[in-house]
mmCIF file with all atom_site columns, N, CA and C in Angstrom:
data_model
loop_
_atom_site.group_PDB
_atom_site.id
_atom_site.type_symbol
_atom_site.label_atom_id
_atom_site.label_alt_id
_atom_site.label_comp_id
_atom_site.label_asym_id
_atom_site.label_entity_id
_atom_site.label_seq_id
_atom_site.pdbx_PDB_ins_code
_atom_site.Cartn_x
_atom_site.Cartn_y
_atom_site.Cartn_z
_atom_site.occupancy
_atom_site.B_iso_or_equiv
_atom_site.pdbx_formal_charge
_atom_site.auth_seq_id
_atom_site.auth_comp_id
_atom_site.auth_asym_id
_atom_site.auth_atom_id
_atom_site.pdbx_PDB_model_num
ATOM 1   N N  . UNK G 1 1  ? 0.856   -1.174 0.000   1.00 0.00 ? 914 UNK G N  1
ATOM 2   C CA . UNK G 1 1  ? 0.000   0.000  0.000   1.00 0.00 ? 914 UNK G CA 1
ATOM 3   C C  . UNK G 1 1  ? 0.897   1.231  0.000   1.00 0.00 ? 914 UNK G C  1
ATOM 4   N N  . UNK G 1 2  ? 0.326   2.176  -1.029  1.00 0.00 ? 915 UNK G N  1
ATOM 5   C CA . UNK G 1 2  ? 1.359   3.646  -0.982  1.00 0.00 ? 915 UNK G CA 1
ATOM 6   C C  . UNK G 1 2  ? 0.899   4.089  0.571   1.00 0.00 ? 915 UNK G C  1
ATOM 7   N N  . UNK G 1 3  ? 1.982   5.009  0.831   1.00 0.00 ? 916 UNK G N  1
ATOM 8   C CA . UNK G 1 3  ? 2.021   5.889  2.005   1.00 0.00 ? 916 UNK G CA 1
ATOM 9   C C  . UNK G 1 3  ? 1.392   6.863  1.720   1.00 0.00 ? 916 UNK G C  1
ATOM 10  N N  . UNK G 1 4  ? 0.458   7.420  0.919   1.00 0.00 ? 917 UNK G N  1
ATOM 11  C CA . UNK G 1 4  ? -0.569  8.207  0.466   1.00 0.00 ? 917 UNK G CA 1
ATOM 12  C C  . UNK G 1 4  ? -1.912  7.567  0.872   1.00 0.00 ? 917 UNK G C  1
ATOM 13  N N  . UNK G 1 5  ? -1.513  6.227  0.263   1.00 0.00 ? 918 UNK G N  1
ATOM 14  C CA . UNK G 1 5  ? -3.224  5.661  0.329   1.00 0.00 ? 918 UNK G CA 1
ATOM 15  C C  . UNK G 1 5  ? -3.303  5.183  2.241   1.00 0.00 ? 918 UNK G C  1
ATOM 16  N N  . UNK G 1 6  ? -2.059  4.779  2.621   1.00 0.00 ? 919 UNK G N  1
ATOM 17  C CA . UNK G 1 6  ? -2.743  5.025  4.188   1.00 0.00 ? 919 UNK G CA 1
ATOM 18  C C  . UNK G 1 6  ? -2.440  5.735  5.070   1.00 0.00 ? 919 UNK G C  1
ATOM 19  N N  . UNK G 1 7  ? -2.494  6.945  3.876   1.00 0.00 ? 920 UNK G N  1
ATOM 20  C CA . UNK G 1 7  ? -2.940  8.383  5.262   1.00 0.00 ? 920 UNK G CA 1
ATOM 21  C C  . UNK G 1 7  ? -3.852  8.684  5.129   1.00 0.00 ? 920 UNK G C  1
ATOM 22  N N  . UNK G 1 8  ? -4.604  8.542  4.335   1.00 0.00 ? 921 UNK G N  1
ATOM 23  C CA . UNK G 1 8  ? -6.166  8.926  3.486   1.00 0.00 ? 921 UNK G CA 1
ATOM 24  C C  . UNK G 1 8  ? -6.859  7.313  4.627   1.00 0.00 ? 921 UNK G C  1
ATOM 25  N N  . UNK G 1 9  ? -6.467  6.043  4.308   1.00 0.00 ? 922 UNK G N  1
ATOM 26  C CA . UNK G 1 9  ? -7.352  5.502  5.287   1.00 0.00 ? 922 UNK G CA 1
ATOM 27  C C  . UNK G 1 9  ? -7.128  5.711  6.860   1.00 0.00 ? 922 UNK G C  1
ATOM 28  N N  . UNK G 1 10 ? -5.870  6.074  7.263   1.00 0.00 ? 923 UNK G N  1
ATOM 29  C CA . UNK G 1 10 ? -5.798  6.330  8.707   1.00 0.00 ? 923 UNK G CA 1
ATOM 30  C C  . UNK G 1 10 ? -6.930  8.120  9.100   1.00 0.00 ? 923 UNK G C  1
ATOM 31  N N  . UNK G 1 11 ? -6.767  8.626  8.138   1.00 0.00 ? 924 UNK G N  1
ATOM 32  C CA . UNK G 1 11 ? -7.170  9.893  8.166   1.00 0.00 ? 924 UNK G CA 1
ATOM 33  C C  . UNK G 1 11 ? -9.086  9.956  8.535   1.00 0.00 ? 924 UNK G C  1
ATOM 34  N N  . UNK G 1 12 ? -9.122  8.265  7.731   1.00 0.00 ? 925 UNK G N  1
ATOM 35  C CA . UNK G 1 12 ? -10.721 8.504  7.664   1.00 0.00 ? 925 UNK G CA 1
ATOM 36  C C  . UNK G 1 12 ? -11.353 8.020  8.762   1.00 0.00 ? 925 UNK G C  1
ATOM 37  N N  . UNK G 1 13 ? -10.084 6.897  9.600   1.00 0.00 ? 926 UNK G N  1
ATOM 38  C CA . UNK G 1 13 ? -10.490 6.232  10.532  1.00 0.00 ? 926 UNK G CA 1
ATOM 39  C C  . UNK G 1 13 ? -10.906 7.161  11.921  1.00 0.00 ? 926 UNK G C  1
ATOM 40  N N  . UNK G 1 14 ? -9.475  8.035  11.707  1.00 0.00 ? 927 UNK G N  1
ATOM 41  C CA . UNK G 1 14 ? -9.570  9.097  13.177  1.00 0.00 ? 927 UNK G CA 1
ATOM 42  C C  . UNK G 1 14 ? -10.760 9.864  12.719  1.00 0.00 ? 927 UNK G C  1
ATOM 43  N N  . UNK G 1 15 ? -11.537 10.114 11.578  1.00 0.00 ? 928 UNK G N  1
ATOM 44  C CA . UNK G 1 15 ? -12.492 11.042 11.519  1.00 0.00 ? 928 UNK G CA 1
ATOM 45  C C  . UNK G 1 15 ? -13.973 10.441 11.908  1.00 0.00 ? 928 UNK G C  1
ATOM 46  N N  . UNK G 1 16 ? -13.530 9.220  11.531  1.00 0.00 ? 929 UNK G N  1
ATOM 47  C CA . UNK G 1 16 ? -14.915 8.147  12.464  1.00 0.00 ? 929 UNK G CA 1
ATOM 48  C C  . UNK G 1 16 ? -15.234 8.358  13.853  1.00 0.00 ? 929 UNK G C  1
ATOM 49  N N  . UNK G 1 17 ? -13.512 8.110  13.996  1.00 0.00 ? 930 UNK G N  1
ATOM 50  C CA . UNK G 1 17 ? -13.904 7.954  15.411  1.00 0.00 ? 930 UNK G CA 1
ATOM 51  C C  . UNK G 1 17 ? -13.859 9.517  16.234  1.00 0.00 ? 930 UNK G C  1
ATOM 52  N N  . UNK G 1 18 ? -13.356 10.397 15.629  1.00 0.00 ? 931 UNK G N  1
ATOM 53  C CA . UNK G 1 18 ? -13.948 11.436 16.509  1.00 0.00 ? 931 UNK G CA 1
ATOM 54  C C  . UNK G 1 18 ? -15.408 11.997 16.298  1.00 0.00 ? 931 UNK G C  1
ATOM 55  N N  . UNK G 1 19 ? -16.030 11.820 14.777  1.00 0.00 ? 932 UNK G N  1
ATOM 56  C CA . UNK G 1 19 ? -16.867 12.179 14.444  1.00 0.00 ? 932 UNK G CA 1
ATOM 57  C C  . UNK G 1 19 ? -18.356 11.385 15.630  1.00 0.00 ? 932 UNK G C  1
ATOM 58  N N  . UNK G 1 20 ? -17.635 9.971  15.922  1.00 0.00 ? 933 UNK G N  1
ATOM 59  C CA . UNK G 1 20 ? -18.576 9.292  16.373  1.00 0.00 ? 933 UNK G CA 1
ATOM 60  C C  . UNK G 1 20 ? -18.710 9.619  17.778  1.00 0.00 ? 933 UNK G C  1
ATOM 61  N N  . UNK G 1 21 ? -17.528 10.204 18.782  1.00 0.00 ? 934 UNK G N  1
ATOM 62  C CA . UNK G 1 21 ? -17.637 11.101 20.056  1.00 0.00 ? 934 UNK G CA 1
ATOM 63  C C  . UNK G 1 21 ? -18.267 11.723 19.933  1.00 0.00 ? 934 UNK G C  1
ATOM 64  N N  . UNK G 1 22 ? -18.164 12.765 18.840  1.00 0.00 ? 935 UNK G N  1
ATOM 65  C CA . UNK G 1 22 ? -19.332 14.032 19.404  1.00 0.00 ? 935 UNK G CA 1
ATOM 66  C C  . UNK G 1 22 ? -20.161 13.738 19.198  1.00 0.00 ? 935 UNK G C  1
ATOM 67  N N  . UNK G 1 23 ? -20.461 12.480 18.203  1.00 0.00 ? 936 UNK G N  1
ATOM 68  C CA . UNK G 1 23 ? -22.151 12.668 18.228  1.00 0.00 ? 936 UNK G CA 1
ATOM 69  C C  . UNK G 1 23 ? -22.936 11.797 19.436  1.00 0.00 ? 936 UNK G C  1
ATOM 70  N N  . UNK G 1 24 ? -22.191 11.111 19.928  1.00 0.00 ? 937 UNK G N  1
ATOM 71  C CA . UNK G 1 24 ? -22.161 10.469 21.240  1.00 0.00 ? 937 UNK G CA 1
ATOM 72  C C  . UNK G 1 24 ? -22.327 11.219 22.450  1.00 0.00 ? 937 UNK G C  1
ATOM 73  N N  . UNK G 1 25 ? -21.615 12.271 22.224  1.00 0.00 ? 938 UNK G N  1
ATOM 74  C CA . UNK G 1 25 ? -21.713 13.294 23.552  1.00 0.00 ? 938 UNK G CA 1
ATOM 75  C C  . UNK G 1 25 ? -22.410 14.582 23.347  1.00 0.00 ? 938 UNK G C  1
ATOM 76  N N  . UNK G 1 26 ? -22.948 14.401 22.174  1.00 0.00 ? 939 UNK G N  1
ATOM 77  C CA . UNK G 1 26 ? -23.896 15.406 22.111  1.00 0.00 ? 939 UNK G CA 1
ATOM 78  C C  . UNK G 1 26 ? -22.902 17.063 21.562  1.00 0.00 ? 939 UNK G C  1
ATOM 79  N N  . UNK G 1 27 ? -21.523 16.896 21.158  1.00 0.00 ? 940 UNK G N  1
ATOM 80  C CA . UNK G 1 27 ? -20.931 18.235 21.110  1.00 0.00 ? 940 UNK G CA 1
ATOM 81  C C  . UNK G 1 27 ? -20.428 18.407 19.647  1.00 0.00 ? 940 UNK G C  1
ATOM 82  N N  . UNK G 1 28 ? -20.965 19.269 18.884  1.00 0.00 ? 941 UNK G N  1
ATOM 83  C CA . UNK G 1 28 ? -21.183 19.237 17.772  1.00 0.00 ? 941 UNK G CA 1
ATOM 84  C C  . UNK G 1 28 ? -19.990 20.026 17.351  1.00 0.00 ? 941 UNK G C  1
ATOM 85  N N  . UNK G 1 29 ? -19.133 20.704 17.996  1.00 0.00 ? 942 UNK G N  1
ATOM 86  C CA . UNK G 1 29 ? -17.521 21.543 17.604  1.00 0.00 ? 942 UNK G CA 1
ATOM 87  C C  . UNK G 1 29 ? -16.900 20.145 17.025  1.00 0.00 ? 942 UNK G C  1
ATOM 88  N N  . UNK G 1 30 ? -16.657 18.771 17.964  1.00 0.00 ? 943 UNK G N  1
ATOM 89  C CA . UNK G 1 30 ? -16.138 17.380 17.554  1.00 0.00 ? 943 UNK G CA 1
ATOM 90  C C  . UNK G 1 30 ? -16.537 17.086 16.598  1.00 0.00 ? 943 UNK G C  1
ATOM 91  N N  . UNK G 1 31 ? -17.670 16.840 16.108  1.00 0.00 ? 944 UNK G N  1
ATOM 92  C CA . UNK G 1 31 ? -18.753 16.304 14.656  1.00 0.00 ? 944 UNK G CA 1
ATOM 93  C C  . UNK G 1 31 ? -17.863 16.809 13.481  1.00 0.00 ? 944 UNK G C  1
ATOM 94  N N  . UNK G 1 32 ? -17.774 18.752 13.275  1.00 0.00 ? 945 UNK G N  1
ATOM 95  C CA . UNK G 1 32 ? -17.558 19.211 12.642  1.00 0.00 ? 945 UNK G CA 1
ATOM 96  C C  . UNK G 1 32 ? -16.302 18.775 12.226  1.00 0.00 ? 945 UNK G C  1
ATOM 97  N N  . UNK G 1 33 ? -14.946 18.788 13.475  1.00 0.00 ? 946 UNK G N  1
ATOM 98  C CA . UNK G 1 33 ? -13.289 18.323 13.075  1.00 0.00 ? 946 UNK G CA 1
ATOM 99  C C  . UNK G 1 33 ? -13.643 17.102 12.394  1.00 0.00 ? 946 UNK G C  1
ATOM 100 N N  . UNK G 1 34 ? -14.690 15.876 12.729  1.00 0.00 ? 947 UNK G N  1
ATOM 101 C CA . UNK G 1 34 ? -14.526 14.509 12.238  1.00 0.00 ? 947 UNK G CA 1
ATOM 102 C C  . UNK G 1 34 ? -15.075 14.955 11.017  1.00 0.00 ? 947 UNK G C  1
ATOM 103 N N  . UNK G 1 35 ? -16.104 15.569 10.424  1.00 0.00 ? 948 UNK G N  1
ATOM 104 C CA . UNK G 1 35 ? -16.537 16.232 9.120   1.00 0.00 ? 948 UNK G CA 1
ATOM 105 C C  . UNK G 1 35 ? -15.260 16.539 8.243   1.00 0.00 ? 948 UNK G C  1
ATOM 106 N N  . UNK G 1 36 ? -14.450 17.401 8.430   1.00 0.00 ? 949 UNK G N  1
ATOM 107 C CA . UNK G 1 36 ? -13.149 18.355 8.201   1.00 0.00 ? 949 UNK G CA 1
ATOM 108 C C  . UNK G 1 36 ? -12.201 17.074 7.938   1.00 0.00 ? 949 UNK G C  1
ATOM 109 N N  . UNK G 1 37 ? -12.055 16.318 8.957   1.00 0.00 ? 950 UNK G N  1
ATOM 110 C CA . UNK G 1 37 ? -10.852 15.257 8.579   1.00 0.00 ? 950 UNK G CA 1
ATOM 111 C C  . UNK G 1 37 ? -11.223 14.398 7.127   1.00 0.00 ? 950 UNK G C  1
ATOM 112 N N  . UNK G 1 38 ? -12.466 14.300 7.339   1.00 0.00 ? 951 UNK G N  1
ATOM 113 C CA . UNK G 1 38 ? -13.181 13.523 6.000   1.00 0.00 ? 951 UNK G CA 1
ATOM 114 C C  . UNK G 1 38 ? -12.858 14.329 4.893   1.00 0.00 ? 951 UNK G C  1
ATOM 115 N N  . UNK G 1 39 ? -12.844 15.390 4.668   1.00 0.00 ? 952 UNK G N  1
ATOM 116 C CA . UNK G 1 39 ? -12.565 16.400 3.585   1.00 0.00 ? 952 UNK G CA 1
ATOM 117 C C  . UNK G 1 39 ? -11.689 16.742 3.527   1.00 0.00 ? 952 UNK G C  1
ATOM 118 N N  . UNK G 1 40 ? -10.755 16.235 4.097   1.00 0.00 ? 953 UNK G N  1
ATOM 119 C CA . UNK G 1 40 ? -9.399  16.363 4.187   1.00 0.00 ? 953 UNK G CA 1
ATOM 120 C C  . UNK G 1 40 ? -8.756  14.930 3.580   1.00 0.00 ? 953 UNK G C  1
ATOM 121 N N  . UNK G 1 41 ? -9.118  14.253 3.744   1.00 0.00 ? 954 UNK G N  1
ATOM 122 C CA . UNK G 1 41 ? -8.825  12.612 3.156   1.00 0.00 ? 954 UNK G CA 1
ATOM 123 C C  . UNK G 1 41 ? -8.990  12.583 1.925   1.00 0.00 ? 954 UNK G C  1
ATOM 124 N N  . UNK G 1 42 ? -10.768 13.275 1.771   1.00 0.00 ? 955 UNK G N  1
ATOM 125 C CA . UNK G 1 42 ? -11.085 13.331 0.519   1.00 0.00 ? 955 UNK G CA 1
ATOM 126 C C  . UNK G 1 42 ? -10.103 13.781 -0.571  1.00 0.00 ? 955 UNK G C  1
ATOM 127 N N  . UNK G 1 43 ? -9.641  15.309 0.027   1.00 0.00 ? 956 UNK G N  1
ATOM 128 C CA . UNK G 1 43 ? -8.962  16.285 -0.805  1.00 0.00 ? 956 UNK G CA 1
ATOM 129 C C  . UNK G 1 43 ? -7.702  15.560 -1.423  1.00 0.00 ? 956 UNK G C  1
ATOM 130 N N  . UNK G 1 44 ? -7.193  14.557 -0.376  1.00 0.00 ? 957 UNK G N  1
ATOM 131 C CA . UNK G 1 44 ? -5.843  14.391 -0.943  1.00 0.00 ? 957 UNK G CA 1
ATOM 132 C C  . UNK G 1 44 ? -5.765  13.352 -2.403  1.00 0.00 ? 957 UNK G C  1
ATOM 133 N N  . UNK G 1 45 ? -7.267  13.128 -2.480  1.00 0.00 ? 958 UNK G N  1
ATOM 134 C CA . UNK G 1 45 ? -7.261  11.984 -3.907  1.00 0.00 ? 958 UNK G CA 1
ATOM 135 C C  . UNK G 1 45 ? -6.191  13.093 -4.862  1.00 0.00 ? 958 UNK G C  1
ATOM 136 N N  . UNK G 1 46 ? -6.127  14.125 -4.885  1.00 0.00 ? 959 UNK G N  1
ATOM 137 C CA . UNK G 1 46 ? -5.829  15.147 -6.034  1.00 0.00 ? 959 UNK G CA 1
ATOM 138 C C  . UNK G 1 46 ? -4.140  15.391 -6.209  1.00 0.00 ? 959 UNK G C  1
ATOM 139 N N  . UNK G 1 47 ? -4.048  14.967 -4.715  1.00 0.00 ? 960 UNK G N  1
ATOM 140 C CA . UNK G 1 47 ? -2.376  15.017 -4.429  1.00 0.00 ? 960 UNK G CA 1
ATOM 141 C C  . UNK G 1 47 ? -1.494  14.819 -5.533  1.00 0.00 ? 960 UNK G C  1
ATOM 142 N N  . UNK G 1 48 ? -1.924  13.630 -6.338  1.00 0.00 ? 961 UNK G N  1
ATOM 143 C CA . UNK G 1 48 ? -1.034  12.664 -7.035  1.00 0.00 ? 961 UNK G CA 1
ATOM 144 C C  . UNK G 1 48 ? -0.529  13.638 -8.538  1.00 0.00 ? 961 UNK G C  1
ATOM 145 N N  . UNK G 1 49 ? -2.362  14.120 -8.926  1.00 0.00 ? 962 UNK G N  1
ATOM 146 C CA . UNK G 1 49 ? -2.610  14.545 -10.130 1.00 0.00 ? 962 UNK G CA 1
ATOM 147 C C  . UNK G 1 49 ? -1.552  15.865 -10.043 1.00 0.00 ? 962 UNK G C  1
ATOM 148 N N  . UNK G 1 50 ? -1.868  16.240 -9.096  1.00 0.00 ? 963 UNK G N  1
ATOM 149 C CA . UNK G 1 50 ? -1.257  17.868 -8.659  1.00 0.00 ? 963 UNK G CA 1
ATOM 150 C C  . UNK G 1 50 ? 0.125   17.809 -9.093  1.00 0.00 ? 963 UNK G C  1
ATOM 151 N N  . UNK G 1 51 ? 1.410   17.031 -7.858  1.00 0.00 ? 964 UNK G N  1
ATOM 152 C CA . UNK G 1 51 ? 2.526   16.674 -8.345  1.00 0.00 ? 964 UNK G CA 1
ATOM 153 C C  . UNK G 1 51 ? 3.160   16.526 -9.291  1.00 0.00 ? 964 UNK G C  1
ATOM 154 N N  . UNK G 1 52 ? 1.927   15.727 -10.533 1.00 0.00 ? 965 UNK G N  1
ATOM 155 C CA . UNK G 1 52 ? 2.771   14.930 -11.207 1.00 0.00 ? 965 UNK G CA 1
ATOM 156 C C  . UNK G 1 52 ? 2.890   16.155 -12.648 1.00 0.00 ? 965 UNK G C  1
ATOM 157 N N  . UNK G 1 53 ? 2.286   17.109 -12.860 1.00 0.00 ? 966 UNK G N  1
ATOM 158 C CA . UNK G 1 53 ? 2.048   18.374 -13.615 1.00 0.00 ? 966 UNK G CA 1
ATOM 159 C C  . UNK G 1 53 ? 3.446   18.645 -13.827 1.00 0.00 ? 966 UNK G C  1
ATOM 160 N N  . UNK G 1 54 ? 3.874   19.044 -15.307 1.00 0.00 ? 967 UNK G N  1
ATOM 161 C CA . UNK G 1 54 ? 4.731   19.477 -15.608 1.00 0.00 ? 967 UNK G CA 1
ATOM 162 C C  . UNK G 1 54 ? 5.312   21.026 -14.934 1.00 0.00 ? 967 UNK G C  1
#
């Protein structure tokens, strides 16, 4: 596995699991970071394309 592709799955895991605290505890500032990490995982699909540009 590239070291790209598991920072994107470690990335999505911590966003589970914080996403799944706040909604557990009712505190929706947490929800949002686990939201953010997800779109952040997402974003990096582009990484590759970006780099590889003349």
């Amino acid at each position: 596995m590239k070291t790209l592709d598991l920072l994107k799955v470690v990335l999505v895991l911590v966003a589970l699991a914080i996403w799944a605290y706040g909604a557990r505890t009712g505190r929706n500032g947490l929800m949002i970071v686990g939201i953010a990490f997800v779109v952040v995982a997402f974003l990096l699909r582009w990484v590759n394309k970006i780099m590889r540009r003349p």
